[in-house]
């Protein structure tokens, strides 16, 4: 379905698209359904009203909205009839989009025949339709894919004052739901079938490329939703694409620069002597099974630390190595007893699950094989399987376990 955007463009031509695959990205806006809970003030400022609960007109303990002689004629306080209260509540548009990734962590985006930038699949929530039902309907209409997408990644509030909407549109603001479409296999991607019009192609985009391909608000929203998926902390609340409660991944801006592909092949054990080693890094385990992760503050890049990044219980063991065209990337594994004070202010130090480390890097199939070796090492060290929680930044002064 045609989608309104932060710039207020919509498809009115009914032109016919093609089914070629093209480079795409983005999210959407919607058509007008009314939000019964109300999230915009009646004066159109985009501020939430002081109360969201519906008053009972028979309850004369809760004054609402009248003053002076008119209030006195009804008794103590000020009152609204149900009709008056309903008329005082503002309408907003509602939309639903779906975030899908491929096995390399790239995001499915689509091009459309009514605008130049890219969108996530999805669109307007119809009157009386649940947002999750709208997400399923839109993917069926736009990609020919049946499914349910009940897990929310983000809910974004787009204010009425957002630039780009023409005044005659009377844009009232919008609530946009981002659902988790999961990771699609190559076979599932090959089964996508595009409609005869509107959707002209799909592609999978590197997360860092989204700002160049999408409208700014769409790009912010998509990256925030992707970080929420990696965090595993539930649905993120956004305003203009920005989290109201930023996590460490949000504050550090992870995935804002392109990940370095390191696909190659994974091999267990020490590096053979005849192979040149390009770099060495380590999976260093905390007592709860999470591992140390470094984030470059300038770029947001996620890196494994050097083997000597912290004191360990015993000498690190050779975990394995990845062979690429650039050389060999050697990995060791060890259990940490603590962390010294931070020596390099250019890097933030986080504790993350091994799965989160892999998702923040582009390691291809080799990353899956390496992850299996990491969990074998964790088990051999007698450490638990860590639950997925948002990565936590370690204090600069260090700590001991």
Coordinates of C-alpha atoms in Angstrom, one line a residue:
X1 CA 0.0 0.0 0.0
X2 CA 1.3 3.5 -0.7
X3 CA 3.1 4.9 2.4
X4 CA 3.2 8.5 3.5
X5 CA 6.7 9.5 4.7
X6 CA 8.5 12.1 6.8
X7 CA 8.4 14.2 3.6
X8 CA 4.7 13.6 3.0
X9 CA 5.0 11.9 -0.3
X10 CA 2.5 9.4 -1.5
X11 CA 1.8 7.4 -4.6
X12 CA -1.1 8.8 -6.5
X13 CA 0.0 7.7 -10.0
X14 CA -0.7 4.0 -9.8
X15 CA 2.4 3.3 -12.0
X16 CA 3.6 -0.2 -12.5
X17 CA 6.9 -1.3 -11.0
X18 CA 9.2 -4.1 -12.1
X19 CA 10.4 -7.1 -10.2
X20 CA 14.1 -6.6 -10.5
X21 CA 16.2 -6.6 -7.4
X22 CA 17.6 -3.2 -6.6
X23 CA 19.5 -1.6 -3.7
X24 CA 16.9 -0.3 -1.2
X25 CA 16.1 0.8 2.4
X26 CA 13.7 2.6 4.6
X27 CA 10.5 2.7 6.7
X28 CA 7.1 4.1 6.2
X29 CA 4.4 6.3 7.4
X30 CA 0.6 5.7 7.2
X31 CA -3.0 6.6 6.6
X32 CA -5.3 8.0 9.2
X33 CA -6.6 5.8 11.9
X34 CA -7.5 7.3 15.2
X35 CA -5.6 6.3 18.3
X36 CA -8.2 6.0 21.1
X37 CA -5.5 6.6 23.8
X38 CA -4.6 10.0 22.3
X39 CA -1.0 11.1 22.3
X40 CA -1.1 14.6 20.8
X41 CA -2.5 17.7 22.6
X42 CA -5.6 19.2 21.1
X43 CA -3.6 22.4 20.3
X44 CA -1.5 20.3 17.8
X45 CA 1.8 20.8 19.7
X46 CA 2.6 17.1 19.7
X47 CA 2.8 17.1 23.6
X48 CA 0.9 14.3 25.4
X49 CA -2.1 15.4 27.4
X50 CA -1.7 15.5 31.2
X51 CA -4.0 12.6 31.7
X52 CA -4.6 9.6 29.4
X53 CA -7.4 7.9 31.3
X54 CA -10.9 8.4 30.1
X55 CA -13.0 10.3 32.8
X56 CA -16.3 8.9 33.8
X57 CA -18.9 11.7 33.3
X58 CA -20.8 10.4 36.3
X59 CA -17.7 10.7 38.5
X60 CA -17.8 14.2 40.0
X61 CA -14.5 13.8 41.7
X62 CA -12.4 14.3 38.6
X63 CA -12.7 17.8 37.0
X64 CA -12.0 18.1 33.2
X65 CA -11.9 21.2 31.1
X66 CA -14.7 23.7 32.1
X67 CA -14.6 26.8 34.2
X68 CA -16.7 29.6 35.6
X69 CA -20.5 29.7 35.6
X70 CA -20.9 26.7 33.4
X71 CA -18.9 24.6 35.9
X72 CA -21.0 25.9 38.8
X73 CA -24.2 24.9 37.1
X74 CA -23.0 21.3 37.3
X75 CA -21.7 21.3 40.8
X76 CA -18.1 21.4 42.2
X77 CA -15.4 21.1 39.6
X78 CA -15.5 21.3 35.8
X79 CA -16.9 18.6 33.5
X80 CA -17.2 17.3 29.9
X81 CA -19.9 15.1 28.4
X82 CA -18.7 11.9 26.6
X83 CA -19.2 13.7 23.3
X84 CA -17.2 16.7 24.4
X85 CA -14.4 14.6 25.8
X86 CA -14.2 12.5 22.6
X87 CA -14.1 15.6 20.5
X88 CA -11.2 16.9 22.6
X89 CA -9.0 13.9 21.8
X90 CA -6.6 14.2 18.9
X91 CA -6.3 11.7 16.1
X92 CA -3.0 10.3 15.0
X93 CA -2.0 8.1 12.1
X94 CA -0.7 4.6 12.8
X95 CA 1.7 2.4 10.7
X96 CA 3.4 -1.0 11.0
X97 CA 6.7 -2.0 9.4
X98 CA 8.8 -5.2 9.7
X99 CA 12.6 -5.4 10.1
X100 CA 14.1 -8.5 8.4
X101 CA 17.8 -9.4 8.2
X102 CA 19.7 -11.9 6.1
X103 CA 22.2 -14.3 7.6
X104 CA 25.0 -11.6 7.3
X105 CA 23.0 -9.1 9.4
X106 CA 22.0 -6.9 6.5
X107 CA 18.5 -5.3 6.5
X108 CA 15.8 -6.0 3.9
X109 CA 14.7 -2.7 2.3
X110 CA 12.5 -2.1 -0.7
X111 CA 12.3 0.5 -3.5
X112 CA 8.9 1.9 -4.5
X113 CA 7.5 3.6 -7.6
X114 CA 6.5 6.8 -5.8
X115 CA 9.6 8.0 -4.1
X116 CA 13.4 7.8 -4.5
X117 CA 14.5 6.7 -1.0
X118 CA 14.1 3.3 0.5
X119 CA 11.6 1.8 3.0
X120 CA 11.2 -1.1 5.3
X121 CA 8.3 -3.3 4.2
X122 CA 5.0 -2.3 5.8
X123 CA 2.5 0.5 5.7
X124 CA -0.7 2.0 7.1
X125 CA -2.8 0.4 9.7
X126 CA -6.3 0.4 8.4
X127 CA -9.3 1.5 10.6
X128 CA -10.1 -1.1 13.2
X129 CA -7.0 -3.2 12.3
X130 CA -4.4 -4.2 14.9
X131 CA -0.8 -3.1 14.1
X132 CA 0.5 -6.7 14.1
X133 CA -2.2 -7.7 11.7
X134 CA -1.3 -4.8 9.5
X135 CA 2.3 -5.9 9.4
X136 CA 1.3 -9.4 8.3
X137 CA -1.0 -8.0 5.6
X138 CA 1.6 -5.6 4.3
X139 CA 4.2 -8.3 3.9
X140 CA 1.7 -10.5 2.1
X141 CA 0.8 -7.7 -0.2
X142 CA 4.3 -6.3 -0.8
X143 CA 6.5 -9.4 -0.8
X144 CA 4.1 -12.3 -1.2
X145 CA 5.2 -13.7 2.2
X146 CA 2.7 -15.1 4.7
X147 CA 3.6 -15.0 8.4
X148 CA 2.9 -13.5 11.8
X149 CA 5.3 -11.0 13.3
X150 CA 4.1 -10.5 16.9
X151 CA 7.4 -9.4 18.5
X152 CA 7.7 -5.7 18.7
X153 CA 11.2 -4.1 18.4
X154 CA 10.2 -0.4 18.6
X155 CA 7.3 2.0 18.8
X156 CA 8.2 5.4 17.4
X157 CA 6.3 8.7 18.0
X158 CA 6.6 11.1 15.0
X159 CA 5.5 14.5 16.1
X160 CA 3.0 16.7 14.2
X161 CA 5.7 19.3 13.7
X162 CA 8.0 16.9 11.8
X163 CA 9.3 18.9 8.7
X164 CA 8.4 17.9 5.2
X165 CA 4.6 17.4 5.5
X166 CA 2.7 19.9 3.4
X167 CA 0.3 22.1 5.4
X168 CA -2.7 21.0 3.5
X169 CA -2.1 17.4 4.6
X170 CA -2.8 18.5 8.3
X171 CA -0.4 15.8 9.5
X172 CA -1.5 15.0 13.1
X173 CA 1.5 13.0 14.1
X174 CA 2.0 9.2 13.9
X175 CA 2.7 6.2 16.0
X176 CA 4.8 3.7 14.0
X177 CA 5.3 0.1 15.2
X178 CA 8.5 -1.8 14.1
X179 CA 8.1 -5.6 14.3
X180 CA 10.8 -8.3 14.2
X181 CA 10.7 -10.3 11.0
X182 CA 13.7 -12.4 12.0
X183 CA 16.6 -13.7 9.9
X184 CA 15.6 -15.0 6.5
X185 CA 17.5 -17.8 4.7
X186 CA 18.6 -17.6 1.1
X187 CA 15.7 -19.9 0.1
X188 CA 13.1 -17.8 1.9
X189 CA 14.5 -14.6 0.2
X190 CA 14.3 -16.4 -3.2
X191 CA 10.6 -17.1 -2.6
X192 CA 9.7 -13.4 -2.4
X193 CA 7.2 -12.3 -5.0
X194 CA 6.7 -8.6 -5.8
X195 CA 3.3 -7.2 -6.8
X196 CA 2.7 -5.7 -10.2
X197 CA 2.9 -2.1 -8.9
X198 CA 4.3 0.0 -6.0
X199 CA 7.2 -2.3 -5.0
X200 CA 9.9 -2.2 -7.7
X201 CA 12.7 -4.2 -6.0
X202 CA 14.2 -5.4 -2.7
X203 CA 17.8 -5.6 -1.5
X204 CA 19.7 -6.2 1.8
X205 CA 21.6 -3.1 3.0
X206 CA 24.5 -2.8 5.4
X207 CA 23.2 -1.1 8.5
X208 CA 25.7 1.7 8.2
X209 CA 24.4 2.5 4.7
X210 CA 20.9 3.3 5.9
X211 CA 21.4 7.1 6.4
X212 CA 22.5 7.4 2.8
X213 CA 19.5 5.5 1.5
X214 CA 16.6 6.5 3.7
X215 CA 15.0 9.6 5.1
X216 CA 16.8 10.6 8.3
X217 CA 14.0 9.7 10.6
X218 CA 13.5 6.3 8.9
X219 CA 17.2 5.5 9.2
X220 CA 17.3 6.5 12.9
X221 CA 14.3 4.4 13.6
X222 CA 15.6 1.3 11.8
X223 CA 19.0 1.4 13.5
X224 CA 17.4 1.9 16.9
X225 CA 15.1 -1.1 16.2
X226 CA 18.1 -3.2 15.1
X227 CA 20.0 -2.3 18.3
X228 CA 16.9 -3.2 20.3
X229 CA 16.8 -6.6 18.7
X230 CA 20.5 -7.2 19.5
X231 CA 20.0 -5.9 23.1
X232 CA 17.1 -8.3 23.7
X233 CA 15.6 -5.9 26.2
X234 CA 12.1 -5.7 24.7
X235 CA 10.4 -3.0 22.7
X236 CA 12.2 0.3 22.6
X237 CA 10.3 3.5 22.9
X238 CA 11.4 6.1 20.4
X239 CA 10.6 9.7 19.7
X240 CA 11.6 10.8 16.2
X241 CA 13.6 7.6 15.8
X242 CA 15.6 8.2 19.0
X243 CA 15.3 6.0 22.1
X244 CA 13.8 7.7 25.1
X245 CA 16.0 5.4 27.3
X246 CA 19.2 4.9 25.3
X247 CA 21.2 1.7 26.0
X248 CA 25.0 1.4 25.7
X249 CA 24.7 0.4 22.1
X250 CA 22.6 3.5 21.4
X251 CA 24.9 5.9 23.2
X252 CA 28.0 4.5 21.5
X253 CA 26.4 4.5 18.1
X254 CA 27.2 0.9 17.1
X255 CA 26.6 -0.1 13.5
X256 CA 27.0 3.5 12.3
X257 CA 30.0 2.6 10.2
X258 CA 30.3 -0.3 7.8
X259 CA 31.4 -3.6 9.3
X260 CA 34.6 -5.2 7.9
X261 CA 33.7 -8.5 6.2
X262 CA 35.7 -11.4 7.6
X263 CA 33.9 -14.4 6.1
X264 CA 36.7 -16.9 5.3
X265 CA 36.6 -20.3 6.9
X266 CA 36.9 -21.3 10.6
X267 CA 39.4 -23.8 11.7
X268 CA 39.7 -25.1 15.3
X269 CA 43.0 -25.2 17.2
X270 CA 46.4 -23.5 16.8
X271 CA 47.5 -21.7 13.7
X272 CA 49.8 -23.8 11.6
X273 CA 53.3 -22.5 11.6
X274 CA 53.5 -21.8 7.9
X275 CA 50.5 -19.5 7.8
X276 CA 51.0 -15.7 8.4
X277 CA 48.9 -14.3 11.3
X278 CA 47.2 -11.0 10.5
X279 CA 46.0 -10.3 14.0
X280 CA 45.3 -11.9 17.3
X281 CA 42.3 -11.4 19.5
X282 CA 40.6 -13.2 22.4
X283 CA 37.3 -14.4 23.8
X284 CA 37.7 -13.4 27.4
X285 CA 34.9 -14.7 29.7
X286 CA 33.4 -13.0 32.8
X287 CA 32.1 -15.4 35.5
X288 CA 28.5 -15.1 34.2
X289 CA 29.5 -16.4 30.7
X290 CA 29.5 -13.1 28.9
X291 CA 32.6 -11.9 27.1
X292 CA 34.6 -8.7 26.8
X293 CA 33.8 -6.5 23.8
X294 CA 35.4 -3.2 22.8
X295 CA 33.5 -0.4 21.0
X296 CA 35.5 2.2 19.1
X297 CA 34.0 5.5 20.4
X298 CA 34.8 7.3 17.1
X299 CA 33.3 4.8 14.7
X300 CA 31.0 2.5 16.8
X301 CA 32.9 -0.5 15.5
X302 CA 32.7 -3.7 17.6
X303 CA 36.0 -5.5 18.3
X304 CA 37.3 -8.4 20.3
X305 CA 40.1 -7.4 22.7
X306 CA 43.7 -8.5 22.5
X307 CA 44.6 -11.6 24.5
X308 CA 46.2 -9.5 27.3
X309 CA 43.3 -7.2 27.9
X310 CA 42.7 -8.4 31.5
X311 CA 44.0 -10.8 34.2
X312 CA 43.0 -14.4 33.5
X313 CA 42.7 -17.6 35.6
X314 CA 45.1 -19.6 33.5
X315 CA 47.1 -19.3 30.3
X316 CA 44.8 -18.6 27.3
X317 CA 44.1 -21.6 25.1
X318 CA 44.1 -21.6 21.3
X319 CA 40.5 -21.6 20.2
X320 CA 40.9 -21.5 16.5
X321 CA 41.5 -19.2 13.5
X322 CA 39.7 -17.7 10.6
X323 CA 41.4 -17.8 7.2
X324 CA 40.6 -15.0 4.8
X325 CA 42.2 -13.5 1.7
X326 CA 43.9 -10.9 4.0
X327 CA 45.5 -13.5 6.2
X328 CA 44.8 -15.5 9.4
X329 CA 42.8 -14.1 12.3
X330 CA 43.8 -16.1 15.4
X331 CA 41.5 -16.5 18.4
X332 CA 42.3 -17.6 22.0
X333 CA 39.9 -18.1 24.9
X334 CA 40.4 -17.5 28.7
X335 CA 38.5 -16.8 31.9
X336 CA 38.9 -13.3 33.4
X337 CA 39.4 -12.6 37.1
X338 CA 38.9 -8.9 36.7
X339 CA 39.5 -5.8 34.5
X340 CA 42.3 -3.2 35.1
X341 CA 41.6 0.5 34.8
X342 CA 40.9 1.6 31.3
X343 CA 44.2 2.4 29.4
X344 CA 42.8 3.6 26.1
X345 CA 40.0 6.2 26.3
X346 CA 39.3 5.6 22.6
X347 CA 37.5 2.3 23.4
X348 CA 34.5 1.6 25.6
X349 CA 34.6 -1.8 27.3
X350 CA 31.4 -3.8 27.4
X351 CA 30.2 -7.2 28.6
X352 CA 28.1 -8.9 25.9
X353 CA 26.9 -12.4 25.0
X354 CA 28.9 -14.3 22.3
X355 CA 25.8 -14.1 20.1
X356 CA 25.7 -10.3 20.4
X357 CA 29.4 -10.1 19.5
X358 CA 28.7 -12.1 16.3
X359 CA 25.7 -10.0 15.4
X360 CA 27.7 -6.8 15.6
X361 CA 30.3 -8.2 13.2
X362 CA 30.1 -9.4 9.6
X363 CA 31.7 -12.9 9.8
X364 CA 29.4 -14.9 7.5
X365 CA 29.2 -18.6 8.0
X366 CA 32.6 -18.6 9.7
X367 CA 31.0 -16.7 12.5
X368 CA 28.5 -19.5 13.1
X369 CA 31.2 -22.1 13.3
X370 CA 33.4 -19.9 15.5
X371 CA 30.4 -19.3 17.9
X372 CA 30.1 -23.1 18.3
X373 CA 33.8 -23.2 19.4
X374 CA 33.3 -20.3 21.8
X375 CA 30.5 -22.1 23.6
X376 CA 32.5 -25.3 23.8
X377 CA 35.3 -23.2 25.4
X378 CA 32.8 -21.6 27.8
X379 CA 31.5 -25.0 28.9
X380 CA 35.0 -26.3 29.4
X381 CA 35.7 -23.4 31.7
X382 CA 32.7 -24.3 33.8
X383 CA 30.8 -21.1 33.0
X384 CA 27.0 -20.7 32.5
X385 CA 25.2 -19.9 29.3
X386 CA 24.5 -16.2 29.5
X387 CA 21.0 -14.9 29.0
X388 CA 20.6 -12.1 26.4
X389 CA 20.5 -8.8 28.1
X390 CA 21.7 -5.4 26.9
X391 CA 25.5 -5.1 26.9
X392 CA 26.8 -3.3 29.9
X393 CA 29.7 -0.8 29.8
X394 CA 32.4 -1.5 32.4
X395 CA 33.6 1.3 34.7
X396 CA 36.8 3.1 33.8
X397 CA 38.4 2.3 37.1
X398 CA 38.1 -1.5 36.4
X399 CA 36.8 -4.2 38.7
X400 CA 37.6 -7.7 40.1
X401 CA 35.5 -10.8 40.3

